[in-house]
CSV table of N, CA, C and O in Angstrom, one decimal:
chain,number,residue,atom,x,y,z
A,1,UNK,N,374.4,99.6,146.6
A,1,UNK,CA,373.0,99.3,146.3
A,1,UNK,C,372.5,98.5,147.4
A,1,UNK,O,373.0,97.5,147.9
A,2,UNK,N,371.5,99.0,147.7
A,2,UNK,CA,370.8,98.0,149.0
A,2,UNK,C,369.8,97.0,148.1
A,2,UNK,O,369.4,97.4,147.0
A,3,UNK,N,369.6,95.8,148.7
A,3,UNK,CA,369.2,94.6,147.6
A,3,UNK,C,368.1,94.2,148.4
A,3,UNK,O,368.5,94.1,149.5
A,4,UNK,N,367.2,94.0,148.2
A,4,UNK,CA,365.6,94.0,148.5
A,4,UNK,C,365.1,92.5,147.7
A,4,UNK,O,365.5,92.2,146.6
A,5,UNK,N,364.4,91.8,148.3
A,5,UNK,CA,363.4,90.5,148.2
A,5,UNK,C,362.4,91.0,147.5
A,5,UNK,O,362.1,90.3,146.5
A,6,UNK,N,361.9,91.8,147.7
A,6,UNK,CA,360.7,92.1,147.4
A,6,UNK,C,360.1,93.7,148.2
A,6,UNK,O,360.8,94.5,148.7
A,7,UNK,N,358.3,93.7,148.1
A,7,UNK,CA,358.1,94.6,148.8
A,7,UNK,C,356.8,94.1,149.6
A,7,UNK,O,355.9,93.3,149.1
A,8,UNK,N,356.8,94.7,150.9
A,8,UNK,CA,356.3,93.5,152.1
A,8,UNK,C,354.6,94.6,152.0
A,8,UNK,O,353.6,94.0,152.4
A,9,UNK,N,354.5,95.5,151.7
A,9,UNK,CA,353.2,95.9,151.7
A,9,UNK,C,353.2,97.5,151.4
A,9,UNK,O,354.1,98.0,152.0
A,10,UNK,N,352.4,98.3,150.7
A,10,UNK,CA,351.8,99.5,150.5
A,10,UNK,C,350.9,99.6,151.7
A,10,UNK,O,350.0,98.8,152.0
A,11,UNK,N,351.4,100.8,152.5
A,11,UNK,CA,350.3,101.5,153.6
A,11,UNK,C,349.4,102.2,152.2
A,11,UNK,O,349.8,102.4,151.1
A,12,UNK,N,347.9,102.6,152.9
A,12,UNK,CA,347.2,103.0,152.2
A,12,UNK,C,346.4,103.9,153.9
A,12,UNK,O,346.0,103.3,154.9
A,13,UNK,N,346.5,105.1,153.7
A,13,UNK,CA,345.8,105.9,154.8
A,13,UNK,C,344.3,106.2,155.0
A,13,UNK,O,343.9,107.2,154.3
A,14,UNK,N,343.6,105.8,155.7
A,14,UNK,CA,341.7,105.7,155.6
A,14,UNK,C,341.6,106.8,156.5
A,14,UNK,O,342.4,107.4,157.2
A,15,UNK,N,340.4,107.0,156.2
A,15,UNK,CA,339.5,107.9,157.6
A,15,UNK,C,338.3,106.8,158.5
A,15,UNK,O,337.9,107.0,159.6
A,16,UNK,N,337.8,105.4,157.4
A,16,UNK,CA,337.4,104.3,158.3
A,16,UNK,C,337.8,103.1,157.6
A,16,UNK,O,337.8,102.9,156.4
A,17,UNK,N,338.3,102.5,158.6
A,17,UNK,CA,338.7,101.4,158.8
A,17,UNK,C,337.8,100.3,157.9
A,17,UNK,O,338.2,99.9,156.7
A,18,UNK,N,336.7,99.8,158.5
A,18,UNK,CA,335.3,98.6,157.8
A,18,UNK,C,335.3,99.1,156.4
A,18,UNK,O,335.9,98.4,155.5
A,19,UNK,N,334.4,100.6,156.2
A,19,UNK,CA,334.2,100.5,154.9
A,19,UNK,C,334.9,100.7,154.0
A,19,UNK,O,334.5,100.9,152.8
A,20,UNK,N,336.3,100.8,154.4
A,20,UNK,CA,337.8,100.4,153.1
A,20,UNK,C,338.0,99.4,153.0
A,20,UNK,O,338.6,99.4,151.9
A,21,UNK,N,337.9,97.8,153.8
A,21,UNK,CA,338.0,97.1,153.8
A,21,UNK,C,337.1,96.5,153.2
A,21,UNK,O,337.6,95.5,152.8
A,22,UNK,N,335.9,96.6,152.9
A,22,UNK,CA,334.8,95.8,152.1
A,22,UNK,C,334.9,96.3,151.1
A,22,UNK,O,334.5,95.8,150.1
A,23,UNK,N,335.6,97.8,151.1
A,23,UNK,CA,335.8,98.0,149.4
A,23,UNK,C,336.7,97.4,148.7
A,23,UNK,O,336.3,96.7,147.8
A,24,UNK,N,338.1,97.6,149.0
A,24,UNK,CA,339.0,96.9,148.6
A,24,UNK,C,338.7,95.1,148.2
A,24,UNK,O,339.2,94.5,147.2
A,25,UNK,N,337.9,94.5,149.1
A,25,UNK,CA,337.4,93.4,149.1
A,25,UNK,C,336.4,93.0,148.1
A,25,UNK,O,336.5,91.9,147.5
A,26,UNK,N,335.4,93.9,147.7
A,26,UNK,CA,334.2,94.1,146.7
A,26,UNK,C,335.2,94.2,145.5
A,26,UNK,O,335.5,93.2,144.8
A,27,UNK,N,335.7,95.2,145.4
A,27,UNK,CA,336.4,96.1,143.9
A,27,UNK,C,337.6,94.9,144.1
A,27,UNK,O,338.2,95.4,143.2
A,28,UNK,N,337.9,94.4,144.3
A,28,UNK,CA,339.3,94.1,143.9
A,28,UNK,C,339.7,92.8,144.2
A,28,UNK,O,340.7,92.3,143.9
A,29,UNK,N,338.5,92.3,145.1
A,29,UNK,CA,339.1,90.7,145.3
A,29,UNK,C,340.2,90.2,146.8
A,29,UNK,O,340.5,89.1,147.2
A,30,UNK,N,340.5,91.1,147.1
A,30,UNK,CA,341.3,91.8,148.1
A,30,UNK,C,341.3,90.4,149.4
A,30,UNK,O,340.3,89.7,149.1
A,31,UNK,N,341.9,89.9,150.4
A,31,UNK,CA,341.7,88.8,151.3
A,31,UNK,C,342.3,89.8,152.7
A,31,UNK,O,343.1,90.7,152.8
A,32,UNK,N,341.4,89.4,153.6
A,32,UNK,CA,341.7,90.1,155.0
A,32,UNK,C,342.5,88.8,155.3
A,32,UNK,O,342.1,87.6,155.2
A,33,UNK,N,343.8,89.3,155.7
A,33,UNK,CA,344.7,88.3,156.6
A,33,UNK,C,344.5,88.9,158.1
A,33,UNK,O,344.2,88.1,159.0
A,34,UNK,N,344.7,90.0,158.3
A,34,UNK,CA,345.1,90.3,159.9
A,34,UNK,C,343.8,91.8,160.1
A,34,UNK,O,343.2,92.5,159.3
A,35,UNK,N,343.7,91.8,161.6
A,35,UNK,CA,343.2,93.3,161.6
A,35,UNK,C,343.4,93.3,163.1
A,35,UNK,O,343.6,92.3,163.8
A,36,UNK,N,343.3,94.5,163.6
A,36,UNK,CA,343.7,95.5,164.7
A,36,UNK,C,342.4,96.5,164.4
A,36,UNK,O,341.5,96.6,163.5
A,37,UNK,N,342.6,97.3,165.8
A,37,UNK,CA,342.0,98.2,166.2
A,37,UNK,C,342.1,99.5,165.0
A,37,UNK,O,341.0,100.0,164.8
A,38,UNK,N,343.1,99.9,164.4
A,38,UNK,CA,343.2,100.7,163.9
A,38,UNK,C,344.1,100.5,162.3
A,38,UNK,O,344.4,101.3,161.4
A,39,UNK,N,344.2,99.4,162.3
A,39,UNK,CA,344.9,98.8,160.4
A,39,UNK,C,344.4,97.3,160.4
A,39,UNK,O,344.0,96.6,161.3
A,40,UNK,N,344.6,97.1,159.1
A,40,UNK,CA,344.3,95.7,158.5
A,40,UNK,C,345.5,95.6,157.3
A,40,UNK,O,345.9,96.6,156.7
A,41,UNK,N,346.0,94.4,157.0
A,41,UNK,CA,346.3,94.0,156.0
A,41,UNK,C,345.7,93.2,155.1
A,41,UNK,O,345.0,92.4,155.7
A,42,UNK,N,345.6,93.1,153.8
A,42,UNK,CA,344.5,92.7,153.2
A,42,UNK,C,345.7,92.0,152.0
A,42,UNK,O,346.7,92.6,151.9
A,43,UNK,N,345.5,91.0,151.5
A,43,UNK,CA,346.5,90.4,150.3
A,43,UNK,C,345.5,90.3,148.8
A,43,UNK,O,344.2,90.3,148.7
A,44,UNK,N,346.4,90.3,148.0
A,44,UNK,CA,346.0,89.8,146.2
A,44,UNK,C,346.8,89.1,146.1
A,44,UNK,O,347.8,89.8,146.3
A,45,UNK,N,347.1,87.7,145.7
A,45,UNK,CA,348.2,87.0,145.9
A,45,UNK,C,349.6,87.3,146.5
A,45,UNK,O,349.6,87.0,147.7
A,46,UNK,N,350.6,87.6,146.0
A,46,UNK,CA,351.3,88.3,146.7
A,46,UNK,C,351.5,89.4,147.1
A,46,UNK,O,352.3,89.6,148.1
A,47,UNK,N,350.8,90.4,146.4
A,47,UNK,CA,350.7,92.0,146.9
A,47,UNK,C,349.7,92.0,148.1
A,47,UNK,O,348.6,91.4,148.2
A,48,UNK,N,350.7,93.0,149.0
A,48,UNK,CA,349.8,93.2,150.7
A,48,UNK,C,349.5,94.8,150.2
A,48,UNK,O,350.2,95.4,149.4
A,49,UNK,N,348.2,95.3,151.2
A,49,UNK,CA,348.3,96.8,151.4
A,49,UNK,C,348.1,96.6,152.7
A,49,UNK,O,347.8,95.4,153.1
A,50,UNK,N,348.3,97.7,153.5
A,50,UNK,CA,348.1,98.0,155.0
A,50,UNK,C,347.3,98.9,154.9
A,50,UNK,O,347.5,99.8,154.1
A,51,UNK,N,346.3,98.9,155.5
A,51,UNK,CA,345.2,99.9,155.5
A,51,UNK,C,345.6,100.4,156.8
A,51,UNK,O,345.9,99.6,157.7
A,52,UNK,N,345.7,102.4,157.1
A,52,UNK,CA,346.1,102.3,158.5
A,52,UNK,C,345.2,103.8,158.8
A,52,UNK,O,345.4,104.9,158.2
A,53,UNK,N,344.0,103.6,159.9
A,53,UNK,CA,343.3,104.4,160.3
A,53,UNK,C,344.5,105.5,160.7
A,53,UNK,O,345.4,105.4,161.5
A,54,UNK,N,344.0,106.6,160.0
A,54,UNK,CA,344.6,108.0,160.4
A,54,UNK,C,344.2,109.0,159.8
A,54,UNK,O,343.7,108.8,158.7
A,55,UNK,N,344.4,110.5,160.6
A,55,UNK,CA,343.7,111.9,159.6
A,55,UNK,C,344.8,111.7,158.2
A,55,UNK,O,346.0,111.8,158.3
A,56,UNK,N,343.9,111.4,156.9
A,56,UNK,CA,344.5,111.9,155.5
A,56,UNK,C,344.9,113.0,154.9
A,56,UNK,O,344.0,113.9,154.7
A,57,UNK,N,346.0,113.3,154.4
A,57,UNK,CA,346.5,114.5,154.2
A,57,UNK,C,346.4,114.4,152.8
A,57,UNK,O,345.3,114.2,152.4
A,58,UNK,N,347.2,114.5,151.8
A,58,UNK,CA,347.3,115.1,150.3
A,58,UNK,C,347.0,113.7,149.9
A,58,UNK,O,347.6,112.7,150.1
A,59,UNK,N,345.6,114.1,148.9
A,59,UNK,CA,345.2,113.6,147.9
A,59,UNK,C,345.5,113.7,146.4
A,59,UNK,O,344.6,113.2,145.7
A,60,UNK,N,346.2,114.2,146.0
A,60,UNK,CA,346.4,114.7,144.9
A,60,UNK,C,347.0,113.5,143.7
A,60,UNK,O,347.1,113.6,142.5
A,61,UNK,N,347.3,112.4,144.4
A,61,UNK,CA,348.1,111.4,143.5
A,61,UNK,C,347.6,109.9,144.1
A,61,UNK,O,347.2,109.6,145.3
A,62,UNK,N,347.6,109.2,143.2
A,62,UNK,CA,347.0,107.7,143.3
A,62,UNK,C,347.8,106.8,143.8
A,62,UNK,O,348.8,106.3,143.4
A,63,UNK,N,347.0,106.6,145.1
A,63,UNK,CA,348.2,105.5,146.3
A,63,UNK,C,348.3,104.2,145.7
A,63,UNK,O,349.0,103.4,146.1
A,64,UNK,N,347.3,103.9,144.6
A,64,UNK,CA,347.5,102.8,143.8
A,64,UNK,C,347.3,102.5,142.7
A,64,UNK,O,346.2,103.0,142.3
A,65,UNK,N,347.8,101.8,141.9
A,65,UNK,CA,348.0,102.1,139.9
A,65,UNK,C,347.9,100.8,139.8
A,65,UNK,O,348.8,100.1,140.3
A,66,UNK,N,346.8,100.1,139.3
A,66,UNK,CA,346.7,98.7,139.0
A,66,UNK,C,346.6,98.4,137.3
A,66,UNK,O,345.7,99.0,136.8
A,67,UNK,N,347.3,97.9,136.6
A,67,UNK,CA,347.4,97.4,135.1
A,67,UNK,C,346.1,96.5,134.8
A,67,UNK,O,345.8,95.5,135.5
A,68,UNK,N,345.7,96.6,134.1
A,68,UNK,CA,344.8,95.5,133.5
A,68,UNK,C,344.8,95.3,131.7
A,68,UNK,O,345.5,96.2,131.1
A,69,UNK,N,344.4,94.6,131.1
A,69,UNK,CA,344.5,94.3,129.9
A,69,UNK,C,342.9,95.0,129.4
A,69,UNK,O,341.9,94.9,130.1
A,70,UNK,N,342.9,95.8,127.7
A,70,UNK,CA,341.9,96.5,127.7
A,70,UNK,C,340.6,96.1,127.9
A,70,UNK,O,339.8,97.0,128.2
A,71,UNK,N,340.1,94.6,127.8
A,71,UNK,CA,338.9,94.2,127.9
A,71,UNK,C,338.6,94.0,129.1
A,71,UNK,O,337.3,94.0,129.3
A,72,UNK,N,339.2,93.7,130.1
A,72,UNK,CA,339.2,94.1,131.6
A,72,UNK,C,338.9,95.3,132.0
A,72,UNK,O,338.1,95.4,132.9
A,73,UNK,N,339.6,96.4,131.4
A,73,UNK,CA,340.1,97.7,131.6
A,73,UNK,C,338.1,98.4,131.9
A,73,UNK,O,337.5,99.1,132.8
A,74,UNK,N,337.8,97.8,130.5
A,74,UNK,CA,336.4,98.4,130.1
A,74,UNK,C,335.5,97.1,130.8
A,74,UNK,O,334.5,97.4,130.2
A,75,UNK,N,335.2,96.2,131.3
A,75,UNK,CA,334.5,95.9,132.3
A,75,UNK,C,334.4,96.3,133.5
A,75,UNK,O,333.2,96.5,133.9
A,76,UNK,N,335.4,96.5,134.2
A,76,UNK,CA,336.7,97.1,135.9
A,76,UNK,C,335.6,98.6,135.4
A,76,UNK,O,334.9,98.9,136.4
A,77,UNK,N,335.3,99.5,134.3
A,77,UNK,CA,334.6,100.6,134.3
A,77,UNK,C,333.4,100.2,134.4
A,77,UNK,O,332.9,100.9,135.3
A,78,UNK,N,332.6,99.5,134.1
A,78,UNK,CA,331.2,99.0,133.9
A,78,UNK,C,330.6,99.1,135.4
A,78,UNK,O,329.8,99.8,135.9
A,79,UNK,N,331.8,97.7,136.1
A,79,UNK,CA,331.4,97.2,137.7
A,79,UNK,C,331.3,98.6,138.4
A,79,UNK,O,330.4,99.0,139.1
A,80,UNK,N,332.5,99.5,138.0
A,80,UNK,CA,332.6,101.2,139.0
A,80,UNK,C,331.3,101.6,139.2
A,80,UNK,O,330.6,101.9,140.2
A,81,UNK,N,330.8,101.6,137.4
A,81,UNK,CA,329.6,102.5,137.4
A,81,UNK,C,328.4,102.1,138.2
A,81,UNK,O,327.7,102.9,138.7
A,82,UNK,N,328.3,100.4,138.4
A,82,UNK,CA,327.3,99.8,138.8
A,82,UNK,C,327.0,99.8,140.4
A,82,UNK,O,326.0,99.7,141.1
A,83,UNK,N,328.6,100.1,140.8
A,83,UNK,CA,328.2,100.1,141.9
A,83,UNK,C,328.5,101.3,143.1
A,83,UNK,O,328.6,101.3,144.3
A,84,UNK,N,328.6,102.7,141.7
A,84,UNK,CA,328.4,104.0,142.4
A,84,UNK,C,329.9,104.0,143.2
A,84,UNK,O,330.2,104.1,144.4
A,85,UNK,N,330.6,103.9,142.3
A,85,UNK,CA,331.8,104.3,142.9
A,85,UNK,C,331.8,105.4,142.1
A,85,UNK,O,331.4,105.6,141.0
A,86,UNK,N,332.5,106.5,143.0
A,86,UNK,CA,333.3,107.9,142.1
A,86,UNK,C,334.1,107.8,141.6
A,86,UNK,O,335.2,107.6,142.0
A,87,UNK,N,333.6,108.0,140.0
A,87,UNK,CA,335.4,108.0,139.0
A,87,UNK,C,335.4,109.4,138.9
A,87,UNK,O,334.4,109.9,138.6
A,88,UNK,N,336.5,110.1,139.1
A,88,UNK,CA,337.2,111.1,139.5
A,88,UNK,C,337.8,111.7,137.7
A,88,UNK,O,337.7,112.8,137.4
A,89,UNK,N,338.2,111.1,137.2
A,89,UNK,CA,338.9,111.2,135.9
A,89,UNK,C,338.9,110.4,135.0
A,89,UNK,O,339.7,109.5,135.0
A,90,UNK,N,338.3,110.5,134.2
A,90,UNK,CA,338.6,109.2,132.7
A,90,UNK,C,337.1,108.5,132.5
A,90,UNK,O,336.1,108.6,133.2
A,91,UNK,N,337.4,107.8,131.6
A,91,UNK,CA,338.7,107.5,131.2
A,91,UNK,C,339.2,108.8,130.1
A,91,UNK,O,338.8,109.7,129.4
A,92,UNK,N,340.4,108.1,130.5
A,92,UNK,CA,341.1,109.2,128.8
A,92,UNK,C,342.2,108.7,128.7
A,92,UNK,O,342.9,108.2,129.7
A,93,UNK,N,342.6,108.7,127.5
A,93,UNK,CA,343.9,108.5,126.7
A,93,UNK,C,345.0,108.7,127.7
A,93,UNK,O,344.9,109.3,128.7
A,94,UNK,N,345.9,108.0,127.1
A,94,UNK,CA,347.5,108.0,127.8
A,94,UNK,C,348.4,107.9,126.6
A,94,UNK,O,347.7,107.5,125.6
A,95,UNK,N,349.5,108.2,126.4
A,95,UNK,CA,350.9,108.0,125.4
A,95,UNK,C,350.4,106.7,124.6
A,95,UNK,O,350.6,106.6,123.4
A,96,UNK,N,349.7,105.5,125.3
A,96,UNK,CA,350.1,104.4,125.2
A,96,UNK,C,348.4,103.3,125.8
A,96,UNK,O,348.4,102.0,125.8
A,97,UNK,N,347.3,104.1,126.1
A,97,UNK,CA,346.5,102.9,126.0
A,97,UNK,C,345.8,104.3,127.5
A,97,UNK,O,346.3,105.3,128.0
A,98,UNK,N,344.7,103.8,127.8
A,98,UNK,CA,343.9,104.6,128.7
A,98,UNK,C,344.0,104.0,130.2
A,98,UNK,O,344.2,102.8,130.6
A,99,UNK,N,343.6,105.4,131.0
A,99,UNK,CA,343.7,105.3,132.2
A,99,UNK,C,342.2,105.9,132.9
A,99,UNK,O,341.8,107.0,132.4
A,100,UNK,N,341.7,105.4,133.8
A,100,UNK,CA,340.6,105.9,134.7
A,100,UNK,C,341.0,106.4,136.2
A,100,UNK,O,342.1,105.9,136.4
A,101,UNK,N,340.6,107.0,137.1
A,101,UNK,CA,340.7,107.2,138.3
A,101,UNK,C,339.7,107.4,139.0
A,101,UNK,O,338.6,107.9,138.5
A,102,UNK,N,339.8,107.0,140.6
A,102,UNK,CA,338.2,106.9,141.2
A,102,UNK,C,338.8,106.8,142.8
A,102,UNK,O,340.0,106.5,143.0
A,103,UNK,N,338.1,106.9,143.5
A,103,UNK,CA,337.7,107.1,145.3
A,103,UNK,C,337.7,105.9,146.2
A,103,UNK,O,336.7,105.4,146.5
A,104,UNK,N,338.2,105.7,146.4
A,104,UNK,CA,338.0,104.5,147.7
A,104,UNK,C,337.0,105.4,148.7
A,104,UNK,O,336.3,106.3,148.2
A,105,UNK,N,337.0,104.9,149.8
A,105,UNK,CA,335.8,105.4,150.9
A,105,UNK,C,336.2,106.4,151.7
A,105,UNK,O,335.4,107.2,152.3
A,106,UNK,N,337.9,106.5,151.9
A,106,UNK,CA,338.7,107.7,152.1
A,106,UNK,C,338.8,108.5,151.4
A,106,UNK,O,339.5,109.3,151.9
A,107,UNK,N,338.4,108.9,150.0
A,107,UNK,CA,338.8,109.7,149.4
A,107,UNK,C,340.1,109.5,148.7
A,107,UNK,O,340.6,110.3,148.0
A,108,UNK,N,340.8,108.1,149.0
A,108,UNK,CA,341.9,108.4,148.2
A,108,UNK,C,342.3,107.7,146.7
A,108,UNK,O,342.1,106.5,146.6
A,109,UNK,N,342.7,108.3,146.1
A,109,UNK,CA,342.6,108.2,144.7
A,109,UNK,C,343.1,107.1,143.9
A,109,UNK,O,344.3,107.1,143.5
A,110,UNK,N,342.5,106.4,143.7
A,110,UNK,CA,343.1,104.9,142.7
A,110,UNK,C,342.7,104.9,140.9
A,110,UNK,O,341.8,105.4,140.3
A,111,UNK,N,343.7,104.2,140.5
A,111,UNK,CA,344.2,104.3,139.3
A,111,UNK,C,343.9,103.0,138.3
A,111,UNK,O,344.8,102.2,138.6
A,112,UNK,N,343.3,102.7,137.7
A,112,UNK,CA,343.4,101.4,137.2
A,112,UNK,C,343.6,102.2,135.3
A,112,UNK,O,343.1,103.2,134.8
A,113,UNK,N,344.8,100.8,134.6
A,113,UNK,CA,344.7,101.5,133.7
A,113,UNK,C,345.5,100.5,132.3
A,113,UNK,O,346.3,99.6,132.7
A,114,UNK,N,345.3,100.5,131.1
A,114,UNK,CA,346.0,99.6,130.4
A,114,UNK,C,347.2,100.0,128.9
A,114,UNK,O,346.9,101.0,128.2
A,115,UNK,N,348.0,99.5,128.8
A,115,UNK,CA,348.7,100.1,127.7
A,115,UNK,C,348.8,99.2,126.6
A,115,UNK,O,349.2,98.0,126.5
A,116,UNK,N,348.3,99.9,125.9
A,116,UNK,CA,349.0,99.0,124.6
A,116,UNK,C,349.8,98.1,124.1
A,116,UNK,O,349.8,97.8,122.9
């Protein structure tokens, strides 16, 4: 078994750079630590993403699944609506409590969702 600390950051692949970064930042609270010509890392306490300018290929699945508790859940939908983000799916039911999905500025697909 290989034994791991932790995990040092999620790449997340854009088509621009700025306006993923003010989204992540807007929607989520997100802190720019570093940036480059072509990525940024951005922190939420201890979770990092790497944002890394490049052509995006398969969209089909949510490069990020964030949990919230349900009265969050249904606020986190309110803010979406307010501020014209694309929700893609949901909300709808799950086994176990509901899930929404929606767009970052690349097109790629994020998940926020809560279980019972």
């Amino acid at each position: 078994m290989i034994i791991v600390e932790g995990i040092g950051h999620v790449s997340i692949p854009v088509s621009q750079l700025e306006p993923s970064i003010e989204f992540y930042r807007d929607i989520f609270d997100f802190e720019l630590e570093t940036k480059k010509e072509s990525e940024a890392i951005l922190s939420l306490d201890s979770f990092k993403i790497k944002l890394v300018k490049t052509e995006v290929a398969d969209r089909s699945l949510a490069v990020l699944s964030f949990v919230m508790d349900v009265d969050d859940f249904t606020e986190a939908i309110e803010e979406l609506e307010e501020k014209n983000v694309k929700i893609v799916k949901g909300p709808e039911g799950t086994d176990s409590g509901e899930s929404l999905t929606f767009l970052d500025p690349s097109q790629n697909l994020i998940e926020i969702f809560y279980s019972n």
